[in-house]
Short mmCIF file of C-alpha atoms in Angstrom, two decimals:
data_model
loop_
_atom_site.label_atom_id
_atom_site.label_comp_id
_atom_site.label_asym_id
_atom_site.label_seq_id
_atom_site.Cartn_x
_atom_site.Cartn_y
_atom_site.Cartn_z
CA UNK B 183 0.13 -0.35 0.25
CA UNK B 184 1.24 3.35 -0.52
CA UNK B 185 1.65 6.14 1.74
CA UNK B 186 0.25 9.67 1.14
CA UNK B 187 -0.46 12.62 2.28
CA UNK B 188 -2.93 15.33 2.79
CA UNK B 189 -2.37 17.99 0.32
CA UNK B 190 -4.43 21.67 -0.05
CA UNK B 191 -4.70 23.12 -3.17
CA UNK B 192 -6.12 26.65 -3.81
CA UNK B 193 -7.01 27.50 -6.95
CA UNK B 194 -6.62 31.72 -7.56
CA UNK B 195 -7.52 33.91 -10.15
CA UNK B 196 -8.11 37.82 -11.62
CA UNK B 197 -10.14 38.45 -13.93
CA UNK B 198 -9.89 42.15 -15.15
CA UNK B 199 -5.93 43.72 -15.61
CA UNK B 200 -6.57 46.13 -13.35
CA UNK B 201 -6.16 43.48 -10.67
CA UNK B 202 -3.18 43.02 -10.44
CA UNK B 203 -0.96 44.81 -7.47
CA UNK B 204 2.20 45.33 -8.85
CA UNK B 205 5.38 44.41 -6.94
CA UNK B 206 7.97 46.63 -6.58
CA UNK B 207 10.83 46.61 -9.09
CA UNK B 208 14.26 46.18 -8.05
CA UNK B 209 16.59 49.07 -7.93
CA UNK B 210 19.38 48.49 -11.11
CA UNK B 211 22.16 47.51 -9.24
CA UNK B 212 20.10 44.23 -8.13
CA UNK B 213 21.19 42.84 -12.00
CA UNK B 214 17.48 41.94 -12.35
CA UNK B 215 16.15 41.55 -15.82
CA UNK B 216 13.64 39.59 -17.25
CA UNK B 217 13.35 37.85 -21.08
CA UNK B 218 10.98 35.76 -22.80
CA UNK B 219 12.55 32.56 -23.96
CA UNK B 220 12.33 33.44 -28.04
CA UNK B 221 12.60 30.14 -29.28
CA UNK B 222 11.48 26.80 -27.23
CA UNK B 223 13.35 24.94 -25.48
CA UNK B 224 12.89 21.96 -24.12
CA UNK B 225 16.14 21.14 -22.22
CA UNK B 226 16.04 25.00 -20.78
CA UNK B 227 12.21 24.93 -19.06
CA UNK B 228 13.44 20.75 -17.75
CA UNK B 229 16.39 23.10 -16.07
CA UNK B 230 14.07 25.56 -14.88
CA UNK B 231 11.24 23.19 -13.74
CA UNK B 232 14.35 20.54 -12.02
CA UNK B 233 16.10 23.72 -10.88
CA UNK B 234 13.22 25.33 -8.97
CA UNK B 235 11.20 22.30 -8.08
CA UNK B 236 13.46 19.73 -6.58
CA UNK B 237 12.69 21.14 -2.54
CA UNK B 238 8.99 21.19 -3.71
CA UNK B 239 7.90 18.01 -4.85
CA UNK B 240 7.60 18.88 -9.18
CA UNK B 241 7.34 15.72 -10.08
CA UNK B 242 4.54 15.63 -12.52
CA UNK B 243 7.13 16.52 -15.54
CA UNK B 244 10.25 14.31 -14.29
CA UNK B 245 8.81 11.56 -17.03
CA UNK B 246 8.08 13.70 -19.79
CA UNK B 247 9.57 12.51 -22.97
CA UNK B 248 11.55 15.00 -24.92
CA UNK B 249 8.97 15.19 -27.40
CA UNK B 250 6.41 15.85 -24.75
CA UNK B 251 8.53 18.66 -23.86
CA UNK B 252 8.42 20.10 -27.09
CA UNK B 253 5.15 19.23 -28.05
CA UNK B 254 3.78 21.39 -24.69
CA UNK B 255 6.79 24.76 -24.96
CA UNK B 256 5.72 24.65 -29.10
CA UNK B 257 1.76 25.29 -28.37
CA UNK B 258 0.73 28.82 -30.03
CA UNK B 259 0.29 31.01 -26.66
CA UNK B 260 2.98 29.20 -24.80
CA UNK B 261 5.71 31.82 -22.85
CA UNK B 262 8.07 31.27 -20.85
CA UNK B 263 9.82 34.17 -19.28
CA UNK B 264 13.12 33.95 -17.26
CA UNK B 265 14.20 36.28 -14.48
CA UNK B 266 18.21 36.47 -14.42
CA UNK B 267 20.56 37.77 -11.88
CA UNK B 268 23.27 39.06 -13.70
CA UNK B 269 23.12 37.01 -15.92
CA UNK B 270 21.78 33.90 -14.31
CA UNK B 271 18.72 32.59 -14.35
CA UNK B 272 17.14 32.83 -11.57
CA UNK B 273 13.67 31.84 -11.68
CA UNK B 274 11.10 31.47 -14.23
CA UNK B 275 7.37 32.07 -15.21
CA UNK B 276 5.34 29.82 -17.59
CA UNK B 277 2.20 31.09 -19.72
CA UNK B 278 -0.50 28.70 -20.61
CA UNK B 279 -2.97 30.75 -23.17
CA UNK B 280 -2.91 27.75 -25.38
CA UNK B 281 -4.89 25.25 -23.18
CA UNK B 282 -8.33 27.07 -23.10
CA UNK B 283 -10.19 29.69 -24.97
CA UNK B 284 -9.26 33.88 -23.05
CA UNK B 285 -7.46 32.28 -20.44
CA UNK B 286 -3.61 32.35 -19.82
CA UNK B 287 -3.47 29.37 -16.74
CA UNK B 288 -0.03 30.54 -15.07
CA UNK B 289 1.38 26.18 -15.13
CA UNK B 290 4.97 27.12 -13.12
CA UNK B 291 6.15 30.18 -11.61
CA UNK B 292 8.53 30.39 -8.65
CA UNK B 293 13.04 30.59 -8.27
CA UNK B 294 15.82 28.82 -7.42
CA UNK B 295 16.06 28.31 -3.99
CA UNK B 296 19.90 30.50 -3.82
CA UNK B 297 17.75 33.25 -4.71
CA UNK B 298 15.16 32.99 -2.64
CA UNK B 299 14.55 35.35 -0.60
CA UNK B 300 15.67 38.48 -2.19
CA UNK B 301 12.83 40.24 -3.76
CA UNK B 302 12.48 39.01 -7.06
CA UNK B 303 9.68 36.64 -6.80
CA UNK B 304 6.48 39.16 -6.45
CA UNK B 305 8.70 41.26 -9.24
CA UNK B 306 8.52 37.72 -11.55
CA UNK B 307 5.22 37.14 -10.75
CA UNK B 308 4.14 40.86 -11.62
CA UNK B 309 6.18 41.25 -14.57
CA UNK B 310 4.63 37.77 -15.59
CA UNK B 311 0.74 38.42 -14.89
CA UNK B 312 1.17 40.96 -16.82
CA UNK B 313 2.54 39.69 -19.09
CA UNK B 314 -0.12 36.82 -19.90
CA UNK B 315 -2.90 39.75 -19.89
CA UNK B 316 -1.37 41.03 -22.79
CA UNK B 317 -0.08 37.80 -24.46
CA UNK B 318 -2.72 37.80 -27.23
CA UNK B 319 -1.04 40.69 -28.44
CA UNK B 320 1.79 38.74 -29.34
CA UNK B 321 -0.02 35.74 -31.17
CA UNK B 322 -1.42 37.71 -33.42
CA UNK B 323 -1.49 35.51 -36.34
CA UNK B 324 -2.58 32.47 -34.73
CA UNK B 325 -5.52 34.91 -33.61
CA UNK B 326 -5.98 34.14 -30.20
CA UNK B 327 -8.57 35.70 -28.80
CA UNK B 328 -8.45 38.22 -26.61
CA UNK B 329 -7.55 37.74 -22.63
CA UNK B 330 -10.17 37.58 -20.32
CA UNK B 331 -8.77 35.41 -16.76
CA UNK B 332 -5.70 34.74 -16.09
CA UNK B 333 -5.53 31.59 -12.96
CA UNK B 334 -2.76 29.83 -10.91
CA UNK B 335 -3.03 26.91 -8.54
CA UNK B 336 -1.07 26.55 -5.72
CA UNK B 337 -0.43 23.33 -3.44
CA UNK B 338 0.49 23.54 0.77
CA UNK B 339 2.94 20.95 -1.33
CA UNK B 340 5.25 24.46 -2.70
CA UNK B 341 6.82 27.08 -0.87
CA UNK B 342 5.71 28.06 1.93
CA UNK B 343 4.80 31.67 0.06
CA UNK B 344 3.99 31.25 -2.78
CA UNK B 345 -0.64 31.70 -1.39
CA UNK B 346 0.32 34.51 0.09
CA UNK B 347 2.16 35.99 -3.13
CA UNK B 348 -0.11 35.32 -5.49
CA UNK B 349 -2.59 36.51 -2.95
CA UNK B 350 -1.00 40.33 -2.40
CA UNK B 351 -0.31 40.09 -6.24
CA UNK B 352 -4.27 40.58 -6.42
CA UNK B 353 -5.13 36.96 -6.84
CA UNK B 354 -8.15 36.15 -5.21
CA UNK B 355 -9.00 31.58 -4.05
CA UNK B 356 -12.48 31.08 -5.80
CA UNK B 357 -11.38 27.21 -5.50
CA UNK B 358 -9.94 25.06 -2.28
CA UNK B 359 -9.64 20.71 -2.97
CA UNK B 360 -8.56 18.64 0.04
CA UNK B 361 -7.61 15.85 -1.48
CA UNK B 362 -4.76 13.09 -0.03
CA UNK B 363 -1.63 12.45 -2.07
CA UNK B 364 0.92 9.49 -3.05
CA UNK B 365 3.79 9.97 -0.95
CA UNK B 366 6.49 11.02 -3.04
CA UNK B 367 9.98 11.90 -3.07
CA UNK B 368 10.63 14.82 -4.25
CA UNK B 369 15.11 14.78 -6.04
CA UNK B 370 16.06 17.48 -3.74
CA UNK B 371 18.55 19.53 -3.95
CA UNK B 372 21.68 18.95 -5.39
CA UNK B 373 24.16 18.58 -1.81
CA UNK B 374 25.66 21.68 -1.29
CA UNK B 375 22.62 23.91 -2.97
CA UNK B 376 20.51 26.17 -1.16
CA UNK B 377 19.30 29.99 -0.29
CA UNK B 378 22.58 32.46 -0.34
CA UNK B 379 23.11 34.59 2.34
#
């Protein structure tokens, strides 16, 4: 018999661009720059996914093949925005505007452990959410409809500040699920990796 653990899932949404409450923009000396990944790259996205999610039980995409990553990333309306700190990838936000018409889902968002706690997350989430609302304008040739809703879900097994960060940016909880999930061992951090203080 598989061990299970209780998991709470919060679903949060914004229903208008004005719902977004921007975070403080880091000053120029922070070296923070956010850029969109221009060419879909399964290798790069898998690196981001495994590096950010190693200690917060992101395991659902670990079995994905290269072809599955490529198929997902090449869909019109899927975008990855990366925060760089002095040229080093610090975190990312992945947007999916290809699954539900007029809706953008923030499928993944987070920072590599060494960059947590330095004010980058709020800025990246603000920036990425603003890009989620504008997504259709970047995909005019594909005729994606105007975005009417941006949503995200977070789980109790995610980082302890995830839900609060979403709520500070203007997301509202619209559904809560309580469930039990298999007690999966996450890969864990690379020995020696973690927050820098």
